[in-house]
Amino acid sequence: MNHRQRVGLIFPAHDRTAWITAQRSARPSILDPFKPHGFFLEEERAASGQVVSSATILLTNKECPWRCLMCDLWKNTTAQTVPHGAIPRQIDYALSQLRARPKQIKLYNSGSFFDSAAIPPADFPAIARTVAFAKHVVVESHPRLVGGEVLRFRDLLADSLEVAMGLETVHPQVLPRLNKKFELAHFSQAAGFLRDNGIAVRAFVLVKPPFLNEAEGLEWAVKSAEFALSCGATVVSLIPTRPGNGALERLMATGEFSPPRLATLEKALELALEVRGDGRIFADTWDLEQFSRCPICFEKRRQRIHAMNLSQRIPPAIDCLVCGSKTN
Ligand code: SF4
Ligand SMILES: [Zn+2]
C-alpha cells in the first residue's frame, strides 16, 4: 500500500475535530485542582553542556482547546478553569514532595501555559515566585499562543525561560491531518519571536505519526528535527507516537497507524544527533518498553538512548544475538 492509499482510509478529510473527539472514552478521573497530576526528577543536559537536575511538574488545569489526532493529554485535565491560586499551590506541593530545588524546572500543563483558561494569567507572579530558585524554567505552548504574555511571564522570572512547542512533523500531508491547526510558518514565526526576545525554543517532534510507515517515520522525524533547528530551536525532543486516546486505536485497527519500533526511535536519535549543530536532541524514554520487541536487549538499548541524551554522542550500536540484528 503506498502512502497516498494509506492516507484517509478511515480518517475524514473534514470535521476531523468531531471524529477525533468521538473516539474518546470518558474522562478517566476527577482531578484535585490543588494538586499536580504528576511530578518527577530527572537529569538533562543543559545548554552549558552540564548535566543538571530537572523537575517536571505536570500541572492540573483546564483542557487544551485543540483536538490533535495523537493527543491523550486531555485525560489529565479538568473541564473548568482551576481557581485562582491553584497553580502556584500545585507547584509548591510538588516541590515539597520532591524535596529538591533543581536547576531546571518544567511546568507542563497538558496544553499551553499561555492559554488563559488553563493557567490564569493573574497567577503568573505567584508562579514565578515559587520557581525563583530555578536557573531555567520550561513551559509549553501551541505556536499560535506565543505572544506578549510570554514576555510578561519572562519578565517575572528570576532567570531564563524556554518555551516548548509541538512541531510534531513537517510532512506536508500528515501535519494538517494531525489537526494541530497551524502551518510551518506559524511555528517558524513563533520560534523567531521567542529567539528575538531571548527565550529558548524547544520542539517536540513525533517519531512515526499516523499515516507513515517505519522508514517514512524515521525519515520525517529527522527532517522535522532539522526544520526545528533551522528555526532556532536549541532542543528537539523526539517523541515516539503512543496510542491511548481512542483515535489512534481506531487508526491502528484500519492499518493507518502503528507505534514506532524502538529501533526507529534509536535511529532517529542517532541521525538527528549527526545534524544537531549546537542544538541538543533528546529521545523521550517514558514507558519505552512498549516499543521494544526483544526483552533481551531492551534494557541495553534504553541505557544507550539515555546515554545519547546526556552525552549527545553516538555510542557503538548494540548487537543482539537473540533478535539477530543491531536493531530491534
Ligand atoms: S495542542 Fe498539544 S495539548 Fe492541545 S490537543 Fe494538541 S497536542 Fe494536545
Ligand atoms: Zn534483542
Tab-separated table of C-alpha atoms and ligand atoms in Angstrom:
chain	number	residue	atom	x	y	z
A	1	MET	CA	0.000	0.000	0.000
A	2	ASN	CA	1.507	3.328	-0.922
A	3	HIS	CA	1.341	6.485	1.104
A	4	ARG	CA	-1.489	8.009	-0.947
A	5	GLN	CA	-3.638	4.953	-0.382
A	6	ARG	CA	-2.904	4.830	3.329
A	7	VAL	CA	-3.855	8.440	3.975
A	8	GLY	CA	-7.556	8.751	4.625
A	9	LEU	CA	-8.667	5.121	4.822
A	10	ILE	CA	-10.984	5.956	7.675
A	11	PHE	CA	-9.810	9.314	8.905
A	12	PRO	CA	-12.053	12.030	7.448
A	13	ALA	CA	-10.748	14.963	5.414
A	14	HIS	CA	-13.270	17.314	7.034
A	15	ASP	CA	-14.573	17.757	10.543
A	16	ARG	CA	-11.582	15.980	11.977
A	17	THR	CA	-12.203	17.531	15.371
A	18	ALA	CA	-15.595	15.828	15.664
A	19	TRP	CA	-14.174	12.476	14.557
A	20	ILE	CA	-11.223	12.654	16.970
A	21	THR	CA	-13.468	13.666	19.869
A	22	ALA	CA	-15.953	10.876	19.073
A	23	GLN	CA	-13.219	8.234	19.556
A	24	ARG	CA	-12.578	9.265	23.158
A	25	SER	CA	-13.526	7.346	26.244
A	26	ALA	CA	-14.949	9.191	29.238
A	27	ARG	CA	-12.564	11.422	31.153
A	28	PRO	CA	-10.911	8.882	33.463
A	29	SER	CA	-10.878	10.684	36.789
A	30	ILE	CA	-11.826	13.829	38.619
A	31	LEU	CA	-8.624	15.638	39.486
A	32	ASP	CA	-7.879	17.740	42.554
A	33	PRO	CA	-7.316	21.297	41.233
A	34	PHE	CA	-4.841	21.952	44.043
A	35	LYS	CA	-2.572	19.015	43.211
A	36	PRO	CA	-0.470	18.387	40.117
A	37	HIS	CA	-1.249	15.077	38.459
A	38	GLY	CA	2.420	14.145	38.328
A	39	PHE	CA	5.926	15.273	39.186
A	40	PHE	CA	9.369	13.729	38.935
A	41	LEU	CA	13.076	14.481	38.882
A	42	GLU	CA	15.386	13.561	36.035
A	43	GLU	CA	18.724	14.580	34.615
A	44	GLU	CA	19.035	16.620	31.462
A	45	ARG	CA	21.908	18.056	29.514
A	46	ALA	CA	21.713	21.852	29.726
A	47	ALA	CA	22.783	24.381	27.082
A	48	SER	CA	26.056	24.758	29.015
A	49	GLY	CA	26.856	21.098	28.356
A	50	GLN	CA	26.482	20.252	32.047
A	51	VAL	CA	24.076	17.528	33.104
A	52	VAL	CA	21.687	19.197	35.558
A	53	SER	CA	18.838	18.032	37.724
A	54	SER	CA	15.455	18.896	36.272
A	55	ALA	CA	11.999	18.668	37.815
A	56	THR	CA	8.942	18.153	35.677
A	57	ILE	CA	5.631	19.143	37.234
A	58	LEU	CA	2.511	18.033	35.378
A	59	LEU	CA	0.017	20.720	36.254
A	60	THR	CA	-3.688	20.061	36.604
A	61	ASN	CA	-5.730	22.565	34.625
A	62	LYS	CA	-8.485	23.043	32.074
A	63	GLU	CA	-8.276	21.014	28.904
A	64	CYS	CA	-6.500	22.403	25.856
A	65	PRO	CA	-8.894	23.893	23.258
A	66	TRP	CA	-7.289	21.980	20.364
A	67	ARG	CA	-8.087	18.362	19.468
A	68	CYS	CA	-4.952	16.886	17.983
A	69	LEU	CA	-5.190	13.441	16.466
A	70	MET	CA	-2.494	11.817	18.605
A	71	CYS	CA	-3.065	13.645	21.889
A	72	ASP	CA	-4.175	11.904	25.070
A	73	LEU	CA	-3.256	14.735	27.428
A	74	TRP	CA	-6.925	15.634	27.887
A	75	LYS	CA	-7.204	12.601	30.179
A	76	ASN	CA	-5.401	14.515	32.907
A	77	THR	CA	-7.240	17.806	32.639
A	78	THR	CA	-10.298	19.433	34.149
A	79	ALA	CA	-13.465	20.599	32.410
A	80	GLN	CA	-13.317	24.019	34.101
A	81	THR	CA	-10.604	26.584	34.748
A	82	VAL	CA	-8.937	25.901	38.094
A	83	PRO	CA	-9.391	28.509	40.868
A	84	HIS	CA	-7.103	31.500	41.160
A	85	GLY	CA	-4.073	30.477	43.222
A	86	ALA	CA	-4.393	26.745	42.488
A	87	ILE	CA	-1.435	26.549	40.072
A	88	PRO	CA	1.155	28.064	42.467
A	89	ARG	CA	-0.156	25.730	45.185
A	90	GLN	CA	0.311	22.754	42.848
A	91	ILE	CA	3.924	23.765	42.230
A	92	ASP	CA	4.568	24.235	45.955
A	93	TYR	CA	3.057	20.819	46.626
A	94	ALA	CA	5.242	19.069	44.034
A	95	LEU	CA	8.420	20.767	45.243
A	96	SER	CA	7.697	19.873	48.858
A	97	GLN	CA	7.129	16.229	47.878
A	98	LEU	CA	10.239	16.131	45.707
A	99	ARG	CA	12.313	17.810	48.455
A	100	ALA	CA	14.515	19.312	45.788
A	101	ARG	CA	15.484	22.660	44.351
A	102	PRO	CA	16.646	21.587	40.872
A	103	LYS	CA	18.401	23.935	38.473
A	104	GLN	CA	15.759	23.415	35.824
A	105	ILE	CA	12.021	23.147	36.202
A	106	LYS	CA	9.490	22.182	33.553
A	107	LEU	CA	5.927	23.335	34.105
A	108	TYR	CA	3.998	21.166	31.666
A	109	ASN	CA	0.254	21.655	31.657
A	110	SER	CA	-1.187	19.227	29.075
A	111	GLY	CA	-1.820	22.183	26.797
A	112	SER	CA	-0.492	25.704	26.562
A	113	PHE	CA	0.872	27.671	29.504
A	114	PHE	CA	-0.299	30.827	27.716
A	115	ASP	CA	-3.887	29.612	27.357
A	116	SER	CA	-5.583	31.878	29.888
A	117	ALA	CA	-8.330	29.309	30.510
A	118	ALA	CA	-5.674	26.788	31.555
A	119	ILE	CA	-3.238	28.924	33.550
A	120	PRO	CA	-4.871	32.083	34.912
A	121	PRO	CA	-2.502	34.937	33.975
A	122	ALA	CA	-3.220	36.556	37.355
A	123	ASP	CA	-1.210	33.662	38.819
A	124	PHE	CA	1.944	34.437	36.826
A	125	PRO	CA	3.622	36.496	39.608
A	126	ALA	CA	2.971	33.801	42.236
A	127	ILE	CA	4.131	31.067	39.848
A	128	ALA	CA	7.341	32.996	39.170
A	129	ARG	CA	7.945	33.322	42.919
A	130	THR	CA	7.525	29.581	43.508
A	131	VAL	CA	10.192	28.772	40.896
A	132	ALA	CA	12.526	31.691	41.635
A	133	PHE	CA	15.271	29.273	42.768
A	134	ALA	CA	15.496	27.685	39.285
A	135	LYS	CA	18.054	28.804	36.723
A	136	HIS	CA	15.874	27.763	33.832
A	137	VAL	CA	12.116	27.367	33.500
A	138	VAL	CA	10.492	25.485	30.628
A	139	VAL	CA	6.808	25.823	29.749
A	140	GLU	CA	4.883	24.501	26.748
A	141	SER	CA	2.664	26.311	24.282
A	142	HIS	CA	0.891	25.936	20.990
A	143	PRO	CA	2.704	28.213	18.482
A	144	ARG	CA	-0.422	30.316	17.951
A	145	LEU	CA	-0.469	31.345	21.614
A	146	VAL	CA	3.088	32.686	21.586
A	147	GLY	CA	2.895	36.459	22.007
A	148	GLY	CA	3.032	39.285	24.518
A	149	GLU	CA	2.007	37.153	27.511
A	150	VAL	CA	5.215	35.146	27.097
A	151	LEU	CA	7.211	38.326	27.572
A	152	ARG	CA	5.212	39.256	30.655
A	153	PHE	CA	5.962	35.878	32.210
A	154	ARG	CA	9.626	36.050	31.153
A	155	ASP	CA	9.987	39.395	32.919
A	156	LEU	CA	8.674	37.931	36.176
A	157	LEU	CA	11.217	35.103	36.249
A	158	ALA	CA	14.490	35.282	38.141
A	159	ASP	CA	16.390	33.639	35.300
A	160	SER	CA	15.910	32.174	31.811
A	161	LEU	CA	12.766	30.899	30.077
A	162	GLU	CA	12.292	28.253	27.402
A	163	VAL	CA	9.074	27.573	25.508
A	164	ALA	CA	8.449	24.079	24.157
A	165	MET	CA	6.198	23.815	21.107
A	166	GLY	CA	4.835	20.713	19.430
A	167	LEU	CA	6.050	20.877	15.850
A	168	GLU	CA	5.145	17.176	15.527
A	169	THR	CA	6.062	16.739	11.851
A	170	VAL	CA	6.904	18.759	8.764
A	171	HIS	CA	5.352	16.121	6.500
A	172	PRO	CA	3.089	18.250	4.270
A	173	GLN	CA	0.216	15.767	4.166
A	174	VAL	CA	0.450	14.488	7.719
A	175	LEU	CA	0.751	17.787	9.637
A	176	PRO	CA	-2.739	19.007	8.578
A	177	ARG	CA	-4.204	15.598	9.396
A	178	LEU	CA	-2.856	15.829	12.931
A	179	ASN	CA	-5.389	18.653	13.397
A	180	LYS	CA	-2.780	20.882	15.045
A	181	LYS	CA	-4.300	23.791	13.126
A	182	PHE	CA	-1.055	25.548	12.413
A	183	GLU	CA	1.226	25.752	9.426
A	184	LEU	CA	5.001	25.627	9.417
A	185	ALA	CA	5.091	29.418	9.015
A	186	HIS	CA	3.290	29.773	12.364
A	187	PHE	CA	5.911	27.607	14.017
A	188	SER	CA	8.845	29.477	12.498
A	189	GLN	CA	7.299	32.871	13.306
A	190	ALA	CA	6.684	31.847	16.918
A	191	ALA	CA	10.230	30.478	17.204
A	192	GLY	CA	11.626	33.699	15.727
A	193	PHE	CA	9.610	35.808	18.175
A	194	LEU	CA	10.906	33.779	21.106
A	195	ARG	CA	14.525	33.907	19.960
A	196	ASP	CA	14.329	37.645	19.300
A	197	ASN	CA	13.202	38.063	22.881
A	198	GLY	CA	15.910	35.975	24.475
A	199	ILE	CA	13.674	32.954	25.087
A	200	ALA	CA	14.937	29.480	24.208
A	201	VAL	CA	12.894	27.229	21.923
A	202	ARG	CA	12.296	23.515	22.361
A	203	ALA	CA	10.450	21.482	19.724
A	204	PHE	CA	8.555	18.258	20.190
A	205	VAL	CA	8.826	16.025	17.131
A	206	LEU	CA	6.825	12.838	16.657
A	207	VAL	CA	8.597	9.683	15.572
A	208	LYS	CA	6.228	7.862	13.234
A	209	PRO	CA	2.961	9.763	13.438
A	210	PRO	CA	-0.100	8.149	11.835
A	211	PHE	CA	-0.147	7.556	8.058
A	212	LEU	CA	3.604	6.833	7.798
A	213	ASN	CA	5.397	3.517	7.673
A	214	GLU	CA	8.552	2.762	9.659
A	215	ALA	CA	11.018	4.111	7.084
A	216	GLU	CA	8.930	7.239	6.429
A	217	GLY	CA	8.500	7.758	10.163
A	218	LEU	CA	12.271	7.785	10.570
A	219	GLU	CA	12.910	9.993	7.555
A	220	TRP	CA	10.354	12.621	8.565
A	221	ALA	CA	11.410	12.661	12.210
A	222	VAL	CA	14.899	13.675	11.115
A	223	LYS	CA	13.590	16.201	8.573
A	224	SER	CA	11.333	17.670	11.249
A	225	ALA	CA	14.235	17.923	13.717
A	226	GLU	CA	16.297	19.704	11.065
A	227	PHE	CA	13.462	22.146	10.408
A	228	ALA	CA	13.096	22.888	14.123
A	229	LEU	CA	16.846	23.509	14.434
A	230	SER	CA	16.740	25.782	11.380
A	231	CYS	CA	14.026	27.813	13.145
A	232	GLY	CA	16.377	28.310	16.085
A	233	ALA	CA	15.246	25.539	18.423
A	234	THR	CA	18.055	24.643	20.799
A	235	VAL	CA	16.375	21.432	21.952
A	236	VAL	CA	14.483	18.882	19.878
A	237	SER	CA	12.682	16.203	21.830
A	238	LEU	CA	11.811	13.106	19.791
A	239	ILE	CA	8.560	11.550	20.966
A	240	PRO	CA	7.607	8.042	19.874
A	241	THR	CA	3.930	8.226	18.880
A	242	ARG	CA	1.939	6.395	21.539
A	243	PRO	CA	-1.612	5.093	21.243
A	244	GLY	CA	-4.041	5.684	24.084
A	245	ASN	CA	-6.500	8.397	23.085
A	246	GLY	CA	-9.062	6.310	21.210
A	247	ALA	CA	-8.392	7.897	17.806
A	248	LEU	CA	-5.051	6.161	17.362
A	249	GLU	CA	-6.595	2.836	18.345
A	250	ARG	CA	-9.148	3.302	15.538
A	251	LEU	CA	-6.355	4.073	13.090
A	252	MET	CA	-4.427	1.010	14.294
A	253	ALA	CA	-7.445	-1.150	13.524
A	254	THR	CA	-7.534	0.119	9.939
A	255	GLY	CA	-3.777	-0.039	9.377
A	256	GLU	CA	-3.378	3.732	9.291
A	257	PHE	CA	-1.167	3.800	12.366
A	258	SER	CA	1.185	1.555	14.267
A	259	PRO	CA	3.572	2.686	17.001
A	260	PRO	CA	7.239	3.023	16.032
A	261	ARG	CA	9.697	0.282	16.827
A	262	LEU	CA	12.297	1.045	19.457
A	263	ALA	CA	14.965	0.790	16.745
A	264	THR	CA	13.271	3.589	14.815
A	265	LEU	CA	13.408	5.921	17.802
A	266	GLU	CA	17.014	4.903	18.449
A	267	LYS	CA	17.970	5.525	14.816
A	268	ALA	CA	16.085	8.834	14.668
A	269	LEU	CA	18.074	9.990	17.686
A	270	GLU	CA	21.352	8.948	16.063
A	271	LEU	CA	20.566	10.655	12.754
A	272	ALA	CA	19.330	13.834	14.419
A	273	LEU	CA	22.438	13.945	16.610
A	274	GLU	CA	24.505	13.930	13.432
A	275	VAL	CA	22.844	17.154	12.252
A	276	ARG	CA	22.313	18.857	15.598
A	277	GLY	CA	24.914	21.625	15.265
A	278	ASP	CA	24.800	23.488	18.577
A	279	GLY	CA	21.366	22.116	19.435
A	280	ARG	CA	20.556	19.226	21.733
A	281	ILE	CA	18.487	16.231	20.682
A	282	PHE	CA	16.680	14.099	23.233
A	283	ALA	CA	14.582	10.988	22.823
A	284	ASP	CA	11.655	10.646	25.188
A	285	THR	CA	12.200	7.475	27.207
A	286	TRP	CA	8.920	7.419	29.143
A	287	ASP	CA	7.286	3.963	29.064
A	288	LEU	CA	9.774	2.897	26.424
A	289	GLU	CA	9.315	-0.836	26.815
A	290	GLN	CA	6.062	-0.811	24.816
A	291	PHE	CA	8.109	-0.122	21.670
A	292	SER	CA	10.549	-2.998	22.178
A	293	ARG	CA	10.194	-6.411	20.573
A	294	CYS	CA	13.129	-8.054	22.336
A	295	PRO	CA	13.235	-8.292	26.123
A	296	ILE	CA	16.859	-9.410	25.993
A	297	CYS	CA	18.346	-6.218	24.580
A	298	PHE	CA	15.689	-3.741	25.707
A	299	GLU	CA	17.472	-2.558	28.833
A	300	LYS	CA	20.766	-2.096	26.986
A	301	ARG	CA	19.006	-0.065	24.335
A	302	ARG	CA	17.211	2.048	26.927
A	303	GLN	CA	20.561	2.774	28.552
A	304	ARG	CA	22.120	3.570	25.191
A	305	ILE	CA	19.369	6.074	24.407
A	306	HIS	CA	19.722	7.600	27.882
A	307	ALA	CA	23.488	7.896	27.342
A	308	MET	CA	22.924	9.622	23.991
A	309	ASN	CA	20.504	12.042	25.656
A	310	LEU	CA	23.063	13.020	28.272
A	311	SER	CA	26.251	12.952	26.199
A	312	GLN	CA	24.879	13.989	22.765
A	313	ARG	CA	27.317	11.448	21.330
A	314	ILE	CA	26.614	8.202	19.493
A	315	PRO	CA	27.980	5.097	21.238
A	316	PRO	CA	28.621	1.801	19.395
A	317	ALA	CA	25.449	0.015	18.274
A	318	ILE	CA	24.097	-2.895	20.324
A	319	ASP	CA	24.418	-6.199	18.557
A	320	CYS	CA	21.788	-8.548	19.996
A	321	LEU	CA	22.302	-12.267	19.448
A	322	VAL	CA	18.667	-13.007	20.280
A	323	CYS	CA	16.826	-10.652	17.950
A	324	GLY	CA	19.609	-11.142	15.493
A	325	SER	CA	20.425	-7.644	14.424
A	326	LYS	CA	21.719	-4.321	15.556
A	327	THR	CA	18.155	-3.099	15.709
A	328	ASN	CA	15.056	-4.497	17.363
B	1	SF4	S1	-2.210	21.444	21.215
B	1	SF4	FE1	-0.968	19.990	22.405
B	1	SF4	S2	-2.139	19.599	24.282
B	1	SF4	FE2	-3.530	20.557	22.809
B	1	SF4	S3	-4.569	18.832	21.825
B	1	SF4	FE3	-2.790	19.395	20.557
B	1	SF4	S4	-1.112	18.069	21.257
B	1	SF4	FE4	-2.722	18.029	22.833
B	2	ZN	ZN	17.433	-8.155	21.086
